[in-house]
Amino acid sequence: MTPGLPIATGSCGNLESGGCPSPRSTFSGSRIKQIRSTADLAIHGAPPAFDQPVHVGRPNLGDREAFLRYAGEIYDRRWLTNDGPLVRELERRLAEYLGVRHCVAMCNGTIALEIAIRALGLEGEVIVPSYTFIATAHALHWQAITPVFADIDPAIHTLDPDAVRRMITPKTSGIIGVHLWGRAAPVEALQAIADQHGLQLMFDAAHAFGCSHNGQMIGGFGRAEVFSFHATKSFNSLEGGAVVTNDGELAEAMRLMRNFGFAGFDNVIHPGTNGKMVEICAAMGLVNLDDFDNTVAINRRNHAVYRELLSEIPGISVRDYDHTERNNYHYIVVEVGPDFPVSRDRMVEALHAENILARRYFWPGCHRMKPYRDLFPHAGLLLPNTERIAERVLLLPNGSGLPDGAIAVIGEVMRVLANG
Ligand code: T4K
């Protein structure tokens, strides 16, 4: 092990000088044992390492007092939703941060996807990865559009452009790339395919807030990009999401669509739904945006400690980020190789027994979930990389709520499992 790495101390470690950014952890549980051999593992009857669950997706929270001030203002103003001043401020700041002309805030990422899909006029079939959160596929299915699953590049877990080409039919109207784990989908290759075949291209950027591609912030690619600001994301607004675009007409259409199509009192000029972000969510968004650099710094240090600790264990790997780009470092993605003595699922079981609730995102792939597994029972034959990766990957906890010692415990569990 690298000298100087923490064993049972703070989660942000001491890899870099300058101390840890403020973690603001409210976790009151504590680590209660060291794990040196299989007998120390909770799956073998020992007590769990933590007396409370350590979650993947614990929210990152900015300054409490600032949030309460905003809440007081909302109370005094009696303006709670419907394009309120805090939503407008958040939209303005997000557009500026992402370097895009228009940001249309929404109540969540799923509705934002649905509205963007409608605004782009997608129909028939749309090509998406199966290796993504189910919302990407459901947003299409919910609108009677068929999601057609294309395989991923196993090295980067995003759409494989050759696989996309193979799935195009006369019914294809568009492609939705997903910037999984914050890594850009192959933007240029997908754009070339879309241009060649007259298809719309948009992106599910739910994981990629604060990330760049070739130095340009994710948000400005394709015709539109969709963010989720769910509690579990690197940047959250309690619940929330946004579509960002450089196309003014598209933005205008989406503003109408998120508010039933109203263009003024009693004047409906567009079909629409209720996709509005509420003021209290915008308040949380503003507070967390102010704190976002701090969140990224914590995530980055945690990721570095994970990489250092776990890289010495043969058979497992922690995905790295492209350090020439901006990253949110939110996702700690571990791949359990075929040579590791236990399966990914056994590792997850061992971690859960210690109260570390590692997740198998995005097992088993959308194509193996309902309704898609009934609609396309043989889809897996064309998705070998998706199926292999979905069996190997697990996600580990990160963020400002990560308790002291969690990374060290995870390292100990994995090392003991590796040694049988
Ligand atoms: N596209 C992609 C690629 C996405 O990943 C997502 C969402 C979307 C689209 C859709 O965006 P939204 O409509 O959600 O805005 C979670 C989230 O619900 C979901 O937002 C997210 N992706 C997905 C990856 O994960 P679950 O059901 O796996 O996790 P959940 O909500 O149970 O939370 C995980 C753990 O986090 C919990 O066990 C405890 C902890 N937690 C959670 C919440 C909500 C907390 O500690 N505090 C909390 O407030 O779906």
Short mmCIF file of C-alpha atoms and ligand atoms in Angstrom, two decimals:
data_model
loop_
_atom_site.label_atom_id
_atom_site.label_comp_id
_atom_site.label_asym_id
_atom_site.label_seq_id
_atom_site.Cartn_x
_atom_site.Cartn_y
_atom_site.Cartn_z
CA MET A 1 0.00 0.00 0.00
CA THR A 2 1.15 3.54 -0.67
CA PRO A 3 2.59 5.02 2.53
CA GLY A 4 0.54 7.85 3.89
CA LEU A 5 -2.85 6.64 2.69
CA PRO A 6 -5.53 6.63 5.37
CA ILE A 7 -6.72 3.36 6.83
CA ALA A 8 -9.47 4.36 9.18
CA THR A 9 -9.46 8.12 8.91
CA GLY A 10 -11.16 10.75 6.77
CA SER A 11 -12.64 9.85 3.43
CA CYS A 12 -10.83 12.58 1.53
CA GLY A 13 -7.46 11.15 2.49
CA ASN A 14 -4.13 12.92 2.37
CA LEU A 15 -2.98 12.43 -1.19
CA GLU A 16 -2.59 16.10 -1.79
CA SER A 17 -1.37 18.81 0.51
CA GLY A 18 -3.65 21.62 1.53
CA GLY A 19 -6.12 19.64 3.63
CA CYS A 20 -9.62 18.46 2.82
CA PRO A 21 -12.39 20.68 1.51
CA SER A 22 -15.21 21.03 4.02
CA PRO A 23 -17.03 17.67 3.96
CA ARG A 24 -20.22 18.75 5.84
CA SER A 25 -20.95 15.11 6.66
CA THR A 26 -23.92 14.53 8.92
CA PHE A 27 -23.31 10.80 9.14
CA SER A 28 -23.37 9.92 12.82
CA GLY A 29 -22.52 6.24 12.48
CA SER A 30 -19.03 4.98 12.98
CA ARG A 31 -16.73 2.27 11.83
CA ILE A 32 -16.49 -0.44 14.45
CA LYS A 33 -13.86 -2.94 13.31
CA GLN A 34 -10.78 -3.64 11.18
CA ILE A 35 -11.01 -6.36 8.52
CA ARG A 36 -7.85 -8.46 8.28
CA SER A 37 -9.15 -11.90 7.35
CA THR A 38 -12.31 -13.62 6.14
CA ALA A 39 -13.31 -14.22 9.77
CA ASP A 40 -13.66 -10.43 10.17
CA LEU A 41 -16.21 -10.19 7.34
CA ALA A 42 -19.87 -9.65 8.27
CA ILE A 43 -20.96 -12.19 5.62
CA HIS A 44 -19.14 -14.73 7.82
CA GLY A 45 -20.92 -13.65 10.98
CA ALA A 46 -18.76 -10.77 12.25
CA PRO A 47 -20.55 -7.51 13.16
CA PRO A 48 -20.91 -5.01 10.26
CA ALA A 49 -18.21 -2.38 9.80
CA PHE A 50 -20.75 0.45 10.04
CA ASP A 51 -23.76 0.68 12.31
CA GLN A 52 -25.71 2.74 9.75
CA PRO A 53 -26.05 2.31 5.99
CA VAL A 54 -23.44 4.03 3.84
CA HIS A 55 -25.30 4.89 0.61
CA VAL A 56 -24.29 5.46 -2.97
CA GLY A 57 -26.05 8.71 -3.81
CA ARG A 58 -26.06 10.49 -0.46
CA PRO A 59 -26.92 14.08 -1.44
CA ASN A 60 -24.28 16.80 -1.53
CA LEU A 61 -25.61 19.75 0.41
CA GLY A 62 -24.48 23.37 0.32
CA ASP A 63 -24.81 26.00 3.00
CA ARG A 64 -27.82 25.39 5.30
CA GLU A 65 -28.22 29.05 6.32
CA ALA A 66 -28.24 30.21 2.69
CA PHE A 67 -30.94 27.64 1.90
CA LEU A 68 -33.05 28.76 4.86
CA ARG A 69 -32.69 32.40 3.76
CA TYR A 70 -34.02 31.48 0.34
CA ALA A 71 -36.87 29.54 1.97
CA GLY A 72 -37.77 32.66 4.00
CA GLU A 73 -37.80 34.78 0.84
CA ILE A 74 -40.10 32.29 -0.87
CA TYR A 75 -42.45 32.49 2.12
CA ASP A 76 -42.48 36.27 2.11
CA ARG A 77 -43.00 36.49 -1.65
CA ARG A 78 -45.76 33.90 -1.77
CA TRP A 79 -44.48 32.89 -5.19
CA LEU A 80 -43.90 29.15 -5.06
CA THR A 81 -43.71 27.87 -8.63
CA ASN A 82 -44.57 28.81 -12.27
CA ASP A 83 -41.42 30.43 -13.60
CA GLY A 84 -40.55 32.13 -10.30
CA PRO A 85 -37.58 34.43 -9.71
CA LEU A 86 -35.34 31.74 -8.20
CA VAL A 87 -36.00 29.38 -11.11
CA ARG A 88 -35.11 32.19 -13.50
CA GLU A 89 -31.95 32.97 -11.58
CA LEU A 90 -30.95 29.31 -11.57
CA GLU A 91 -31.60 29.03 -15.32
CA ARG A 92 -29.49 32.11 -15.99
CA ARG A 93 -26.61 30.86 -13.85
CA LEU A 94 -26.72 27.35 -15.29
CA ALA A 95 -26.72 28.63 -18.88
CA GLU A 96 -23.73 30.81 -18.07
CA TYR A 97 -21.87 27.99 -16.31
CA LEU A 98 -22.52 25.53 -19.13
CA GLY A 99 -21.81 28.04 -21.89
CA VAL A 100 -25.19 27.55 -23.62
CA ARG A 101 -27.77 30.08 -24.75
CA HIS A 102 -30.85 28.53 -23.15
CA CYS A 103 -31.59 26.56 -20.02
CA VAL A 104 -35.15 25.40 -19.38
CA ALA A 105 -35.46 24.12 -15.81
CA MET A 106 -37.85 21.23 -15.19
CA CYS A 107 -39.31 19.28 -12.28
CA ASN A 108 -37.02 16.28 -12.90
CA GLY A 109 -34.73 14.73 -15.49
CA THR A 110 -37.31 12.23 -16.75
CA ILE A 111 -39.89 14.88 -17.65
CA ALA A 112 -37.07 16.97 -19.12
CA LEU A 113 -36.19 14.00 -21.37
CA GLU A 114 -39.82 13.57 -22.39
CA ILE A 115 -40.24 17.23 -23.22
CA ALA A 116 -36.99 17.36 -25.22
CA ILE A 117 -38.01 14.20 -27.12
CA ARG A 118 -41.36 15.80 -28.03
CA ALA A 119 -39.85 19.14 -28.89
CA LEU A 120 -37.45 17.45 -31.31
CA GLY A 121 -40.38 15.65 -32.92
CA LEU A 122 -38.95 12.18 -32.35
CA GLU A 123 -41.21 9.31 -33.42
CA GLY A 124 -41.08 5.71 -34.57
CA GLU A 125 -37.76 4.33 -33.34
CA VAL A 126 -34.97 6.06 -31.41
CA ILE A 127 -31.59 4.47 -30.78
CA VAL A 128 -30.39 4.47 -27.17
CA PRO A 129 -27.98 2.44 -25.10
CA SER A 130 -29.46 -0.29 -22.93
CA TYR A 131 -26.70 0.30 -20.40
CA THR A 132 -28.28 3.36 -18.77
CA PHE A 133 -30.83 4.22 -16.09
CA ILE A 134 -34.29 2.98 -17.09
CA ALA A 135 -35.60 6.56 -17.45
CA THR A 136 -33.77 6.99 -20.77
CA ALA A 137 -35.81 4.17 -22.32
CA HIS A 138 -39.04 4.89 -20.44
CA ALA A 139 -39.09 8.52 -21.62
CA LEU A 140 -39.44 7.16 -25.16
CA HIS A 141 -41.79 4.26 -24.43
CA TRP A 142 -44.08 6.57 -22.41
CA GLN A 143 -44.61 8.51 -25.66
CA ALA A 144 -45.23 5.45 -27.83
CA ILE A 145 -41.74 5.66 -29.36
CA THR A 146 -39.75 2.42 -29.57
CA PRO A 147 -36.36 2.54 -27.86
CA VAL A 148 -33.96 0.51 -29.99
CA PHE A 149 -31.01 -0.62 -27.90
CA ALA A 150 -27.52 -0.36 -29.35
CA ASP A 151 -24.44 -1.84 -27.74
CA ILE A 152 -21.74 0.08 -25.91
CA ASP A 153 -17.99 0.38 -26.24
CA PRO A 154 -16.82 -1.77 -23.30
CA ALA A 155 -13.82 0.49 -22.65
CA ILE A 156 -15.87 3.63 -22.01
CA HIS A 157 -19.40 2.30 -21.40
CA THR A 158 -21.02 4.71 -23.89
CA LEU A 159 -22.69 4.03 -27.27
CA ASP A 160 -20.55 2.29 -29.88
CA PRO A 161 -21.07 4.26 -33.13
CA ASP A 162 -20.76 1.09 -35.26
CA ALA A 163 -23.48 -0.57 -33.21
CA VAL A 164 -25.66 2.52 -33.65
CA ARG A 165 -25.22 2.33 -37.43
CA ARG A 166 -26.33 -1.29 -37.41
CA MET A 167 -29.60 -0.44 -35.63
CA ILE A 168 -30.81 2.23 -38.09
CA THR A 169 -34.02 1.35 -39.97
CA PRO A 170 -36.42 3.41 -42.09
CA LYS A 171 -38.37 4.09 -38.86
CA THR A 172 -35.42 5.62 -36.99
CA SER A 173 -35.95 9.30 -36.17
CA GLY A 174 -33.17 9.98 -33.71
CA ILE A 175 -30.36 8.98 -31.39
CA ILE A 176 -30.09 9.67 -27.68
CA GLY A 177 -26.50 9.33 -26.47
CA VAL A 178 -25.90 9.00 -22.74
CA HIS A 179 -22.80 10.53 -21.14
CA LEU A 180 -22.58 7.66 -18.68
CA TRP A 181 -20.59 8.27 -15.48
CA GLY A 182 -19.92 11.81 -16.76
CA ARG A 183 -17.84 10.67 -19.69
CA ALA A 184 -18.95 12.13 -23.02
CA ALA A 185 -20.59 9.77 -25.48
CA PRO A 186 -18.79 9.74 -28.88
CA VAL A 187 -20.29 13.10 -29.77
CA GLU A 188 -18.60 13.68 -33.13
CA ALA A 189 -19.16 10.16 -34.45
CA LEU A 190 -22.83 10.23 -33.41
CA GLN A 191 -23.29 13.66 -35.00
CA ALA A 192 -21.77 12.35 -38.25
CA ILE A 193 -24.20 9.39 -38.25
CA ALA A 194 -27.14 11.69 -37.48
CA ASP A 195 -26.17 14.06 -40.29
CA GLN A 196 -25.64 11.25 -42.78
CA HIS A 197 -29.05 9.68 -42.06
CA GLY A 198 -31.07 12.82 -41.34
CA LEU A 199 -31.60 11.93 -37.68
CA GLN A 200 -32.04 14.11 -34.63
CA LEU A 201 -29.33 13.83 -31.98
CA MET A 202 -29.78 14.66 -28.33
CA PHE A 203 -28.03 13.60 -25.15
CA ASP A 204 -29.01 12.33 -21.75
CA ALA A 205 -26.46 14.25 -19.69
CA ALA A 206 -27.94 13.23 -16.32
CA HIS A 207 -24.49 12.17 -15.05
CA ALA A 208 -22.41 14.85 -16.68
CA PHE A 209 -23.06 18.12 -14.90
CA GLY A 210 -19.74 19.96 -14.62
CA CYS A 211 -17.98 17.74 -17.18
CA SER A 212 -16.37 18.75 -20.45
CA HIS A 213 -15.60 17.16 -23.80
CA ASN A 214 -12.62 18.46 -25.79
CA GLY A 215 -12.60 21.40 -23.40
CA GLN A 216 -16.25 22.34 -24.07
CA MET A 217 -18.75 21.94 -21.25
CA ILE A 218 -21.23 19.13 -21.81
CA GLY A 219 -24.54 20.85 -22.45
CA GLY A 220 -23.85 22.31 -25.87
CA PHE A 221 -23.77 19.12 -27.96
CA GLY A 222 -26.45 17.76 -30.27
CA ARG A 223 -29.72 19.66 -30.57
CA ALA A 224 -30.34 19.51 -26.83
CA GLU A 225 -28.90 17.98 -23.68
CA VAL A 226 -30.84 16.89 -20.62
CA PHE A 227 -29.60 17.06 -17.03
CA SER A 228 -31.01 15.50 -13.90
CA PHE A 229 -30.66 17.37 -10.63
CA HIS A 230 -32.03 14.51 -8.54
CA ALA A 231 -30.92 14.30 -4.90
CA THR A 232 -28.40 11.58 -5.78
CA LYS A 233 -26.63 13.55 -8.53
CA SER A 234 -23.35 15.45 -8.16
CA PHE A 235 -25.37 18.66 -8.32
CA ASN A 236 -28.92 18.50 -6.97
CA SER A 237 -31.98 20.69 -6.62
CA LEU A 238 -33.81 18.17 -4.38
CA GLU A 239 -35.64 16.89 -7.49
CA GLY A 240 -35.09 18.70 -10.75
CA GLY A 241 -33.65 18.72 -14.20
CA ALA A 242 -33.14 20.93 -17.22
CA VAL A 243 -32.92 20.87 -20.97
CA VAL A 244 -30.17 23.07 -22.35
CA THR A 245 -29.79 24.06 -25.98
CA ASN A 246 -28.43 26.74 -28.25
CA ASP A 247 -31.61 26.67 -30.34
CA GLY A 248 -33.92 29.53 -29.33
CA GLU A 249 -37.02 28.16 -31.07
CA LEU A 250 -36.59 24.79 -29.41
CA ALA A 251 -36.16 26.45 -26.00
CA GLU A 252 -39.31 28.49 -26.53
CA ALA A 253 -41.31 25.39 -27.48
CA MET A 254 -40.05 23.59 -24.36
CA ARG A 255 -40.98 26.53 -22.11
CA LEU A 256 -44.52 26.29 -23.45
CA MET A 257 -44.60 22.51 -23.13
CA ARG A 258 -43.51 22.52 -19.48
CA ASN A 259 -46.47 24.80 -18.60
CA PHE A 260 -49.42 23.16 -20.41
CA GLY A 261 -48.74 25.29 -23.51
CA PHE A 262 -49.88 28.54 -21.87
CA ALA A 263 -48.66 31.72 -23.53
CA GLY A 264 -50.55 33.98 -21.10
CA PHE A 265 -53.85 33.96 -19.22
CA ASP A 266 -56.37 31.69 -20.93
CA ASN A 267 -54.18 31.37 -24.02
CA VAL A 268 -52.97 27.86 -24.82
CA ILE A 269 -50.94 27.74 -28.03
CA HIS A 270 -49.16 24.39 -27.73
CA PRO A 271 -49.80 20.91 -26.35
CA GLY A 272 -48.06 20.61 -23.03
CA THR A 273 -47.68 19.01 -19.65
CA ASN A 274 -46.63 20.10 -16.17
CA GLY A 275 -42.85 20.06 -16.09
CA LYS A 276 -42.27 23.13 -13.96
CA MET A 277 -39.50 23.41 -11.39
CA VAL A 278 -40.70 24.81 -8.05
CA GLU A 279 -38.99 27.67 -6.21
CA ILE A 280 -37.76 25.61 -3.25
CA CYS A 281 -35.95 23.29 -5.67
CA ALA A 282 -34.36 26.25 -7.42
CA ALA A 283 -33.27 27.52 -3.98
CA MET A 284 -31.50 24.24 -3.28
CA GLY A 285 -30.02 24.39 -6.77
CA LEU A 286 -28.59 27.87 -6.19
CA VAL A 287 -27.10 26.88 -2.84
CA ASN A 288 -25.56 23.72 -4.27
CA LEU A 289 -24.25 25.54 -7.33
CA ASP A 290 -22.36 27.88 -5.01
CA ASP A 291 -20.89 24.80 -3.33
CA PHE A 292 -20.27 22.76 -6.46
CA ASP A 293 -16.50 23.35 -6.64
CA ASN A 294 -16.23 22.09 -3.07
CA THR A 295 -18.25 18.97 -3.97
CA VAL A 296 -16.02 18.27 -6.95
CA ALA A 297 -12.87 18.72 -4.84
CA ILE A 298 -14.15 16.20 -2.28
CA ASN A 299 -15.19 13.75 -5.00
CA ARG A 300 -11.83 14.11 -6.71
CA ARG A 301 -9.87 13.36 -3.57
CA ASN A 302 -12.08 10.41 -2.71
CA HIS A 303 -11.68 9.06 -6.23
CA ALA A 304 -7.90 9.37 -5.97
CA VAL A 305 -7.88 7.51 -2.64
CA TYR A 306 -10.10 4.77 -4.07
CA ARG A 307 -7.77 4.41 -7.06
CA GLU A 308 -4.69 4.23 -4.87
CA LEU A 309 -6.16 1.72 -2.43
CA LEU A 310 -7.89 -0.56 -4.90
CA SER A 311 -5.39 -0.48 -7.75
CA GLU A 312 -3.12 -2.88 -5.86
CA ILE A 313 -5.80 -5.54 -5.77
CA PRO A 314 -5.50 -7.83 -8.79
CA GLY A 315 -8.65 -8.49 -10.80
CA ILE A 316 -10.49 -5.29 -10.02
CA SER A 317 -10.17 -1.83 -11.52
CA VAL A 318 -11.52 1.59 -10.67
CA ARG A 319 -12.39 3.59 -13.77
CA ASP A 320 -10.28 6.67 -14.15
CA TYR A 321 -11.42 10.05 -15.41
CA ASP A 322 -9.79 11.87 -18.30
CA HIS A 323 -7.86 14.43 -16.31
CA THR A 324 -7.43 16.69 -19.34
CA GLU A 325 -11.18 17.37 -19.12
CA ARG A 326 -13.38 18.86 -16.41
CA ASN A 327 -15.05 16.11 -14.39
CA ASN A 328 -17.42 15.92 -11.45
CA TYR A 329 -15.66 12.74 -10.15
CA HIS A 330 -19.03 11.68 -8.75
CA TYR A 331 -19.07 8.06 -9.90
CA ILE A 332 -16.73 5.49 -8.40
CA VAL A 333 -17.11 2.73 -10.98
CA VAL A 334 -15.45 -0.59 -10.19
CA GLU A 335 -15.14 -3.44 -12.65
CA VAL A 336 -14.71 -6.92 -11.18
CA GLY A 337 -12.76 -8.93 -13.74
CA PRO A 338 -13.29 -12.61 -14.59
CA ASP A 339 -10.06 -13.55 -12.74
CA PHE A 340 -11.17 -12.11 -9.41
CA PRO A 341 -11.85 -15.03 -7.02
CA VAL A 342 -15.45 -13.96 -6.25
CA SER A 343 -18.19 -12.59 -8.49
CA ARG A 344 -19.33 -8.98 -8.55
CA ASP A 345 -22.57 -10.06 -6.89
CA ARG A 346 -20.73 -11.80 -4.04
CA MET A 347 -18.65 -8.65 -3.56
CA VAL A 348 -21.82 -6.54 -3.37
CA GLU A 349 -23.23 -9.01 -0.83
CA ALA A 350 -20.06 -8.74 1.27
CA LEU A 351 -20.18 -4.93 1.18
CA HIS A 352 -23.89 -4.82 2.03
CA ALA A 353 -23.23 -7.06 5.01
CA GLU A 354 -20.82 -4.36 6.22
CA ASN A 355 -23.62 -1.79 5.72
CA ILE A 356 -21.91 -0.34 2.64
CA LEU A 357 -24.72 -0.30 0.08
CA ALA A 358 -22.74 -0.60 -3.17
CA ARG A 359 -25.00 -0.57 -6.25
CA ARG A 360 -25.06 -2.66 -9.42
CA TYR A 361 -25.91 0.26 -11.73
CA PHE A 362 -27.17 -0.44 -14.42
CA TRP A 363 -27.72 -4.16 -14.11
CA PRO A 364 -29.27 -5.99 -15.87
CA GLY A 365 -29.59 -3.39 -18.67
CA CYS A 366 -32.87 -1.84 -19.82
CA HIS A 367 -33.42 -4.64 -22.36
CA ARG A 368 -33.78 -7.12 -19.51
CA MET A 369 -36.35 -5.03 -17.65
CA LYS A 370 -40.08 -4.74 -18.29
CA PRO A 371 -41.60 -3.98 -20.69
CA TYR A 372 -38.54 -4.25 -22.95
CA ARG A 373 -37.64 -7.83 -22.08
CA ASP A 374 -41.10 -8.90 -23.28
CA LEU A 375 -41.07 -6.64 -26.32
CA PHE A 376 -37.56 -7.67 -27.43
CA PRO A 377 -36.81 -11.05 -25.85
CA HIS A 378 -33.71 -11.64 -27.98
CA ALA A 379 -32.20 -8.13 -27.71
CA GLY A 380 -29.31 -9.49 -25.65
CA LEU A 381 -27.89 -11.26 -28.71
CA LEU A 382 -26.98 -7.86 -30.15
CA LEU A 383 -25.77 -6.44 -26.83
CA PRO A 384 -22.82 -8.61 -25.78
CA ASN A 385 -20.78 -5.75 -24.32
CA THR A 386 -23.76 -4.39 -22.40
CA GLU A 387 -24.45 -7.81 -20.91
CA ARG A 388 -20.82 -8.40 -19.94
CA ILE A 389 -20.27 -4.97 -18.40
CA ALA A 390 -23.61 -5.05 -16.55
CA GLU A 391 -22.45 -8.28 -14.85
CA ARG A 392 -19.10 -6.79 -13.76
CA VAL A 393 -19.70 -3.23 -12.61
CA LEU A 394 -20.48 -1.93 -9.18
CA LEU A 395 -20.72 1.63 -7.90
CA LEU A 396 -19.23 2.76 -4.61
CA PRO A 397 -20.24 5.65 -2.35
CA ASN A 398 -18.77 9.11 -2.82
CA GLY A 399 -19.61 12.72 -2.03
CA SER A 400 -19.57 15.05 0.93
CA GLY A 401 -21.68 12.66 3.04
CA LEU A 402 -19.16 9.83 2.84
CA PRO A 403 -18.27 8.78 6.41
CA ASP A 404 -14.72 8.60 7.67
CA GLY A 405 -13.10 5.27 7.05
CA ALA A 406 -15.56 4.04 4.39
CA ILE A 407 -12.97 3.84 1.62
CA ALA A 408 -10.54 2.02 3.88
CA VAL A 409 -13.20 -0.54 4.88
CA ILE A 410 -14.07 -1.13 1.22
CA GLY A 411 -10.38 -1.64 0.45
CA GLU A 412 -10.06 -4.13 3.30
CA VAL A 413 -13.15 -6.10 2.21
CA MET A 414 -11.91 -6.31 -1.37
CA ARG A 415 -8.39 -7.28 -0.34
CA VAL A 416 -9.68 -10.07 1.92
CA LEU A 417 -11.98 -11.31 -0.86
CA ALA A 418 -9.07 -11.21 -3.30
CA ASN A 419 -6.97 -13.37 -1.00
CA GLY A 420 -9.81 -15.88 -0.60
N1 T4K B 1 -30.97 9.42 -17.12
C1 T4K B 1 -30.02 8.88 -16.36
C2 T4K B 1 -28.78 8.36 -17.02
C3 T4K B 1 -30.16 8.82 -14.96
O1 T4K B 1 -29.19 8.27 -14.20
C4 T4K B 1 -31.35 9.34 -14.38
C5 T4K B 1 -31.54 9.25 -12.95
C6 T4K B 1 -32.32 9.91 -15.23
C7 T4K B 1 -32.09 9.92 -16.60
C8 T4K B 1 -33.61 10.46 -14.71
O2 T4K B 1 -33.45 11.63 -13.94
P1 T4K B 1 -34.52 11.94 -12.74
O3 T4K B 1 -35.89 11.86 -13.30
O4 T4K B 1 -34.30 10.94 -11.62
O5 T4K B 1 -34.15 13.36 -12.35
C9 T4K B 1 -31.59 6.84 -8.50
C10 T4K B 1 -32.26 8.15 -8.79
O6 T4K B 1 -33.62 8.14 -8.35
C11 T4K B 1 -32.20 8.57 -10.21
O7 T4K B 1 -32.38 9.96 -10.22
C12 T4K B 1 -30.84 8.26 -10.82
N2 T4K B 1 -30.79 8.52 -12.24
C13 T4K B 1 -30.47 6.81 -10.60
C14 T4K B 1 -29.12 6.49 -11.14
O8 T4K B 1 -30.45 6.54 -9.22
P2 T4K B 1 -32.38 4.60 -7.37
O9 T4K B 1 -33.76 4.13 -7.20
O10 T4K B 1 -31.38 3.62 -7.80
O11 T4K B 1 -31.77 5.29 -6.09
P3 T4K B 1 -32.51 6.01 -4.88
O12 T4K B 1 -33.33 7.16 -5.33
O13 T4K B 1 -33.17 4.97 -4.09
O14 T4K B 1 -31.27 6.60 -4.10
C15 T4K B 1 -30.08 5.82 -3.89
C16 T4K B 1 -29.62 5.92 -2.46
O15 T4K B 1 -29.29 7.26 -2.16
C17 T4K B 1 -30.69 5.55 -1.47
O16 T4K B 1 -30.65 4.19 -1.20
C18 T4K B 1 -30.35 6.40 -0.27
C19 T4K B 1 -29.62 7.56 -0.81
N3 T4K B 1 -30.44 8.76 -0.75
C20 T4K B 1 -31.40 8.93 -1.70
C21 T4K B 1 -32.20 10.04 -1.64
C22 T4K B 1 -33.27 10.24 -2.67
C23 T4K B 1 -30.25 9.63 0.28
O17 T4K B 1 -29.38 9.43 1.13
N4 T4K B 1 -31.03 10.77 0.31
C24 T4K B 1 -32.00 11.00 -0.59
O18 T4K B 1 -32.67 12.04 -0.52
O19 T4K B 1 -32.50 5.78 -8.47
#
